[in-house]
Coordinates of C-alpha atoms in Angstrom, one line a residue:
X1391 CA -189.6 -53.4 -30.8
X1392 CA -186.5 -55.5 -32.8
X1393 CA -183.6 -55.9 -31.2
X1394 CA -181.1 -53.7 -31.3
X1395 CA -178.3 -53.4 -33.7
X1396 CA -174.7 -53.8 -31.8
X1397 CA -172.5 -50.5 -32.9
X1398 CA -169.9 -51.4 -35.3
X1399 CA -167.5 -48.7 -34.5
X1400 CA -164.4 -49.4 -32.1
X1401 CA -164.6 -47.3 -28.7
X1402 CA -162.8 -44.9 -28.1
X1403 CA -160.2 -45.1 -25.1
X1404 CA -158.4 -42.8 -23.1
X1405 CA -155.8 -44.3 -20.2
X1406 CA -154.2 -42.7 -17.6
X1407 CA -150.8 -42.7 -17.8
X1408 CA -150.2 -43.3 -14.2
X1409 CA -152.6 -46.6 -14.6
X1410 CA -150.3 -47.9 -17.3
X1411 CA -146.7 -47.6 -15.3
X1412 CA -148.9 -49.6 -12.6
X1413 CA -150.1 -52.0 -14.9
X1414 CA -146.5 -52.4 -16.5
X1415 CA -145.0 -52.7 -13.0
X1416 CA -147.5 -55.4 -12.1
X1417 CA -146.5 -57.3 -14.9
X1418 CA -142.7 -57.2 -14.7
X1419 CA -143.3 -58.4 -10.8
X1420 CA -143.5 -61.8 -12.3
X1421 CA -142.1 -62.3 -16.1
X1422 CA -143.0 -66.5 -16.2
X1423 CA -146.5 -66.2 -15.6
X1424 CA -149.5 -64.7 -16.3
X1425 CA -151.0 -61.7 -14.0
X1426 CA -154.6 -59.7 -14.1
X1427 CA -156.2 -57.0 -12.7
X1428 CA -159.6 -55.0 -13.8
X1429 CA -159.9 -51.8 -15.0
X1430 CA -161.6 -48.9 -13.1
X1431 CA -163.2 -45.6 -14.9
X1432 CA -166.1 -44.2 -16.6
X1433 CA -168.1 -45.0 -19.9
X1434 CA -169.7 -42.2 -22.2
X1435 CA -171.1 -42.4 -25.7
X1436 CA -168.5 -42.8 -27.1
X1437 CA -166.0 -45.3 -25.3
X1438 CA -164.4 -45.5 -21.9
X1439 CA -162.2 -43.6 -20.0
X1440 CA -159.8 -45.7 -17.5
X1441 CA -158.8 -43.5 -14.1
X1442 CA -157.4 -46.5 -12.0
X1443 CA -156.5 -50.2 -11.4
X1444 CA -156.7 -53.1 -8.9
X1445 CA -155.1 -56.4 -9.0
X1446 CA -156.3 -59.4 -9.4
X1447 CA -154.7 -60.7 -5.9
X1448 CA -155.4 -64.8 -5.3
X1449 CA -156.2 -65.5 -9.0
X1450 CA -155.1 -69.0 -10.4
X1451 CA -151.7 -68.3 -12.5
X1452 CA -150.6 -71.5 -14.4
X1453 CA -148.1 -70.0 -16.9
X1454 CA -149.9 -69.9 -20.0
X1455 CA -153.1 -68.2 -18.5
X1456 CA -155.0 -66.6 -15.7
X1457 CA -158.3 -67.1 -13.9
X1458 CA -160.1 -65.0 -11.7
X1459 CA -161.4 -66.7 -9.2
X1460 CA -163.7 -66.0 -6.3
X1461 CA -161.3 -65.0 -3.4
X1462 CA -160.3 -62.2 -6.5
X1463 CA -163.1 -61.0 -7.2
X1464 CA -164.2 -60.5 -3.2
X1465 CA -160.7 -58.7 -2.7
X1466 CA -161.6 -56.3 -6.3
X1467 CA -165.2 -55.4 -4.5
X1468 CA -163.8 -54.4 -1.8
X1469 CA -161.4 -52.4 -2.8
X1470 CA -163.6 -50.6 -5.2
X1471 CA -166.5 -50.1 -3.0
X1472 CA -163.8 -48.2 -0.6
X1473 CA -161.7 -46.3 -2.8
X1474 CA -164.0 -45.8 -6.0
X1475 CA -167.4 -45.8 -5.0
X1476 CA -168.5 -43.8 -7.9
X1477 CA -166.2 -45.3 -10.5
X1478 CA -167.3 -48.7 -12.6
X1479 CA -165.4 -51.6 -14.1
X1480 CA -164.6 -50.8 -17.8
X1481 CA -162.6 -53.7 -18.4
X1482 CA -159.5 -56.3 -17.6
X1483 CA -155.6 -56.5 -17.8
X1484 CA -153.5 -59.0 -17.8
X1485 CA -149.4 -60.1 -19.0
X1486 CA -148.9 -62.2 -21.4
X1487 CA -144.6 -62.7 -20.6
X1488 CA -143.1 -63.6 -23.5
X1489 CA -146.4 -64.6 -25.3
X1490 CA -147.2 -60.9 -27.4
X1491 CA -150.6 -59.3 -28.1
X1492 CA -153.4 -61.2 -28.5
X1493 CA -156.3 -62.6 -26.6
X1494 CA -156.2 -66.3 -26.5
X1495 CA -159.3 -68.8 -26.4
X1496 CA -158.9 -68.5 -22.4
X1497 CA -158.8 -64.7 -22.7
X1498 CA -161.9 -64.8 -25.2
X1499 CA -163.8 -67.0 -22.8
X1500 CA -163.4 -64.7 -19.8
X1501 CA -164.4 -61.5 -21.4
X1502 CA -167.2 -62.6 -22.9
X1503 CA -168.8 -63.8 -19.5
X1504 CA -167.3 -61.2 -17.1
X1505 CA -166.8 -58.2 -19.1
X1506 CA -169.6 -58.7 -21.8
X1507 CA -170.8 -55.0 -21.7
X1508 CA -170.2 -53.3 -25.6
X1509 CA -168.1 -50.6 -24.1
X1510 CA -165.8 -53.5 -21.6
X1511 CA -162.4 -53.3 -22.9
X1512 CA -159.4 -55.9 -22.5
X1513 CA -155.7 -54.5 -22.4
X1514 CA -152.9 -56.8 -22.9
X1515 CA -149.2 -56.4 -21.8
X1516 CA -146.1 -58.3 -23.0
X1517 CA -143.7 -57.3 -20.1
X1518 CA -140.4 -58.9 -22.6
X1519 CA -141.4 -57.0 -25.7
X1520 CA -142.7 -53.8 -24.2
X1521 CA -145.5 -54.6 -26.3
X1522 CA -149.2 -53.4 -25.1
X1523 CA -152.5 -52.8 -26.6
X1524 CA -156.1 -53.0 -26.0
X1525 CA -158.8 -54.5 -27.6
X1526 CA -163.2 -54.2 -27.4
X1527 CA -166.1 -54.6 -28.8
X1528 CA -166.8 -54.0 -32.7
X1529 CA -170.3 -55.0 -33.1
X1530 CA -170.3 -58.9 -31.9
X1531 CA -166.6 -59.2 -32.1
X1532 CA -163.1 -58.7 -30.5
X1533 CA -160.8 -56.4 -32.1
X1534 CA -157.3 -54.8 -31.0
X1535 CA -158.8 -51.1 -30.8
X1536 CA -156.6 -48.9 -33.4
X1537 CA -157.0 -46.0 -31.2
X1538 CA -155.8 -45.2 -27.5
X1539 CA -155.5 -42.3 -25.8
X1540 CA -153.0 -41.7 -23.0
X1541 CA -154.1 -38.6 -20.5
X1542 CA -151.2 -37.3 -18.2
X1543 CA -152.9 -35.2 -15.8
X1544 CA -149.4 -34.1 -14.6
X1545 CA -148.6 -32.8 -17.7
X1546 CA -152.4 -32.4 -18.4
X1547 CA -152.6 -32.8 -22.8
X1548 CA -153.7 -35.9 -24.6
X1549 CA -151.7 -38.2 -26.6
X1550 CA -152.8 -40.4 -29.6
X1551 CA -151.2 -44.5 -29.5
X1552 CA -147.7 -44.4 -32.1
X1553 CA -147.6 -47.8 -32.0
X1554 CA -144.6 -47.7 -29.4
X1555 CA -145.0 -48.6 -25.3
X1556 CA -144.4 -45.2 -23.4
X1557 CA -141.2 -44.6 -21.9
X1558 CA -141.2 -45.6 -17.7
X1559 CA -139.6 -43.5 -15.6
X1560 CA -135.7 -43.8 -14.1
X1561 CA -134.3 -41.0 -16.5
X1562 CA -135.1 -37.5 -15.7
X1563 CA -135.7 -35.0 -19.2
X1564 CA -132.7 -33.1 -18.5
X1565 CA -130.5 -36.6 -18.6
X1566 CA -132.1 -37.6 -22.2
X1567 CA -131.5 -34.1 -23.7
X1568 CA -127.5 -34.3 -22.0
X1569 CA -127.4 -37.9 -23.4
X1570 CA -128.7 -36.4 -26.9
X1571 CA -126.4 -34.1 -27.4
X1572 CA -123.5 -36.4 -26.7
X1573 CA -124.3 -38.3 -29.3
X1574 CA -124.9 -35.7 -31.8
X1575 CA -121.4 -34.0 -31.7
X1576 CA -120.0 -33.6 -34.7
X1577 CA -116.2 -34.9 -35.3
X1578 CA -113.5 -35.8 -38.2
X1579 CA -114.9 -38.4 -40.7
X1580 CA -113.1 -42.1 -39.2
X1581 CA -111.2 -42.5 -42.8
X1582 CA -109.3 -38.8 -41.9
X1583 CA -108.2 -40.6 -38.5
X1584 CA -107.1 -43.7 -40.0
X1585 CA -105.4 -41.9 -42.6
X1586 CA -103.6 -39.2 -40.4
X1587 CA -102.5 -42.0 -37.7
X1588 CA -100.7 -43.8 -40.7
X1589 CA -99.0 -40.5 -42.4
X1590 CA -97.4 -39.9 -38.9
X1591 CA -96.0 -43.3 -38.3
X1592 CA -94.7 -43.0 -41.9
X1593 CA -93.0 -39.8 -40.8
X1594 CA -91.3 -41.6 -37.7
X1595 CA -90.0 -44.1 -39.8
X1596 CA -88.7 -41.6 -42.4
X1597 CA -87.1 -39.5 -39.8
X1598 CA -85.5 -42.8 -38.2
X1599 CA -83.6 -43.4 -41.0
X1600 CA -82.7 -40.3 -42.1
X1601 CA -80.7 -39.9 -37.9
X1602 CA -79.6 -43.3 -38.0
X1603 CA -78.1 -42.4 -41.8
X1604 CA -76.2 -39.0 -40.3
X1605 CA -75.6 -40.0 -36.8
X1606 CA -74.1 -43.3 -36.7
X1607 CA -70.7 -44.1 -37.7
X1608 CA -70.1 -46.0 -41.3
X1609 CA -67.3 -48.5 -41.5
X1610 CA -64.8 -47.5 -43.7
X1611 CA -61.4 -49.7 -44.5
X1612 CA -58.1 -48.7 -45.7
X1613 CA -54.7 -50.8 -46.3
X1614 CA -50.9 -49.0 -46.0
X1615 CA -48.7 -49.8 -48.4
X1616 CA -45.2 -50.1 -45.6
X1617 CA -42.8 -49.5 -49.0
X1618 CA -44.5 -46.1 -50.3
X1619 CA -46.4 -45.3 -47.4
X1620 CA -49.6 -44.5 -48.8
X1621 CA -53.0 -45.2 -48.0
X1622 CA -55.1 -47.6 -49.9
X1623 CA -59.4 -47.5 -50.0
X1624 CA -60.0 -51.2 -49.2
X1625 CA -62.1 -52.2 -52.6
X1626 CA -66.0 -52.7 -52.2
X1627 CA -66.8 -56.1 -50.3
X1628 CA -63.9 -55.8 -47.9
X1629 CA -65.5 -56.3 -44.5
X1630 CA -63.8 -57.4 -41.4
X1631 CA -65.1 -60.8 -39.5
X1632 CA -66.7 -61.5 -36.4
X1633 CA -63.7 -62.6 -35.2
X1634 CA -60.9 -59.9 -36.4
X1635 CA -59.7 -60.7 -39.6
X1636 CA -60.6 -59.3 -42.9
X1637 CA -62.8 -60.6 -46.2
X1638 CA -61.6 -59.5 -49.1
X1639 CA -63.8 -60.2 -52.6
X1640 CA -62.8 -63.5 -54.0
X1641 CA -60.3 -62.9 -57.1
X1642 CA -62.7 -63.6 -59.9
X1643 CA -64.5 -60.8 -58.7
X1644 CA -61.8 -58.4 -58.8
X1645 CA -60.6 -59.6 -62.3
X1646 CA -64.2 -58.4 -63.3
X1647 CA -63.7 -54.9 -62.7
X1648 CA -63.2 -52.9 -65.2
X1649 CA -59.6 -51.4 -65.6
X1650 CA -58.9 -47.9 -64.7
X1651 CA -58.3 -45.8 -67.3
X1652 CA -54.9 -44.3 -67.5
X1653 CA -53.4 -47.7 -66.7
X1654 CA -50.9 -48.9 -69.2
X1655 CA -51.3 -52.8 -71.1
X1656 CA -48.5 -55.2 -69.5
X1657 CA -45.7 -56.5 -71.8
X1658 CA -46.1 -60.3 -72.7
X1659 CA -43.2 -62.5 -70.5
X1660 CA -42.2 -64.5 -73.9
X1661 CA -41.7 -61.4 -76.4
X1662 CA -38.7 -61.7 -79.3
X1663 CA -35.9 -59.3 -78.5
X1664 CA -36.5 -55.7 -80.7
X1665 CA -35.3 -55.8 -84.0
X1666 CA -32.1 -54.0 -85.1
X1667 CA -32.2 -50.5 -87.1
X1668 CA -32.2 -49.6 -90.4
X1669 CA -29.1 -47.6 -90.5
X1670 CA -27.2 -50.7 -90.1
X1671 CA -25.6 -49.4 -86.4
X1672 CA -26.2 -51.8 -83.4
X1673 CA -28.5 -51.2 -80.8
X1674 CA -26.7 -49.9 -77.9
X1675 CA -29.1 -52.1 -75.7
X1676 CA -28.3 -55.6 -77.3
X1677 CA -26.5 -57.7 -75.2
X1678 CA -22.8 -58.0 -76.8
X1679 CA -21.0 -61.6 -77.5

């Protein structure tokens, strides 16, 4: 018999959702270096199936990667052996802070010689971005899986991957749907406020004028003639100074005015006497010799 031919299709994988807020937790614990753990579950024809997680206690961090090393692995098998007897390892986690989603040459190194098995999946975690996903075995290479599956038993329905982390926990449903509606309520347009705010200063000012225009005294000056006794309007200009005495328009700009109407032209000073009559009889009004 040949060998056989390595299945070219991506496995399928369905996560806990309780296994990813641990594995998310774990990885914010530290954000500078790197952090692992394996994956606990079951394998069928058709992918994997991840129940649980333990992690990687005693591995070798140095920043940019992570190693399992022996002490790890001892504390892994022992946990397993006690709390998941029945259950397998299906795979590896680990952080990448700050890094993004990928496996690195490290990364590639270590699943190839401790998770080799087709169906061995890899999930990766950047605790800055929020940024997961998982990647396994397409024939004889690695590739992000395009499909995940995260099972709430809780809530109990699947849920295909949308690209996005799921939401952790700290906000209950009824605080999101509150928070929603907040933002949602519907109000006057921003222009209407701006414009509304300005028509009713306008208005202030308009009715400021129009009191300080009928309430506040108007200075008004008159001169009395002490001969006739009568009362003369001060012309336009006359004001009175700071310190008590009156300014009256300069001359120039009184001769400018035009004259009233009714007022009679002066006499010239150098006019020849009136001339005598033509009946030949003397004016009464010339002076005599």
């Amino acid at each position: 018999m040949g060998k056989r031919k390595p299945d070219q299709r991506q496995p399928r994988v369905t996560i806990e959702g309780e296994v990813l807020r641990q594995i998310r937790q774990h990885a914010r614990s530290n954000s500078k270096t790197e952090v692992c753990g394996v994956l606990i579950g079951a394998e069928n024809s058709s992918g994997v199936s991840i129940s649980a997680r333990i992690p990687g206690l005693n591995a070798a961090q140095a920043g940019t990667y992570v190693t399992f090393t022996q002490d790890t692995w001892e504390h892994i098998y022992k946990i397993k052996d006690k709390d998941y007897p029945d259950e397998r390892i299906v795979g590896w986690y680990h952080s990448h802070p700050g890094f993004g989603v990928f496996l690195s040459d490290h990364d590639t190194f270590i699943h190839k010689n401790f998770f080799s098995s087709e169906l061995q999946v890899a999930w990766v975690y950047d605790p800055h971005s929020d940024e997961e996903g998982c990647f396994g075995w397409t024939g004889e290479r690695l590739e992000r899986v395009s499909e995940i599956h995260v099972k709430d038993d809780k809530g109990g329905e699947e849920a295909g991957e949308t690209g996005k982390p799921e939401p952790v926990g700290g906000i209950e449903s009824d605080d999101e749907i509150e928070e929603g509606n907040d933002e949602t309520e519907i109000g006057p347009p921003i222009w209407l406020k701006w414009m509304l705010t300005v028509m009713s200063h306008v208005l202030l000012l308009g009715l400021g004028f129009v009191a300080a225009w009928l309430f506040f005294p108007r200075q008004m000056i008159f001169f009395v003639d002490p001969l006739n006794r009568t009362v003369i309007v001060a012309p336009p200009g006359t004001r009175i100074n700071s310190y008590g005495s009156l300014s009256e328009p300069s001359l120039r700009e009184r001769d400018l005015q035009p004259p009233e109407r009714n007022a009679q032209p002066a006499a010239p000073q150098n006019a020849p006497p009136p001339a005598p009559k033509a009946d030949g009889r003397k004016d009464q009004n010339a002076p005599r010799k």
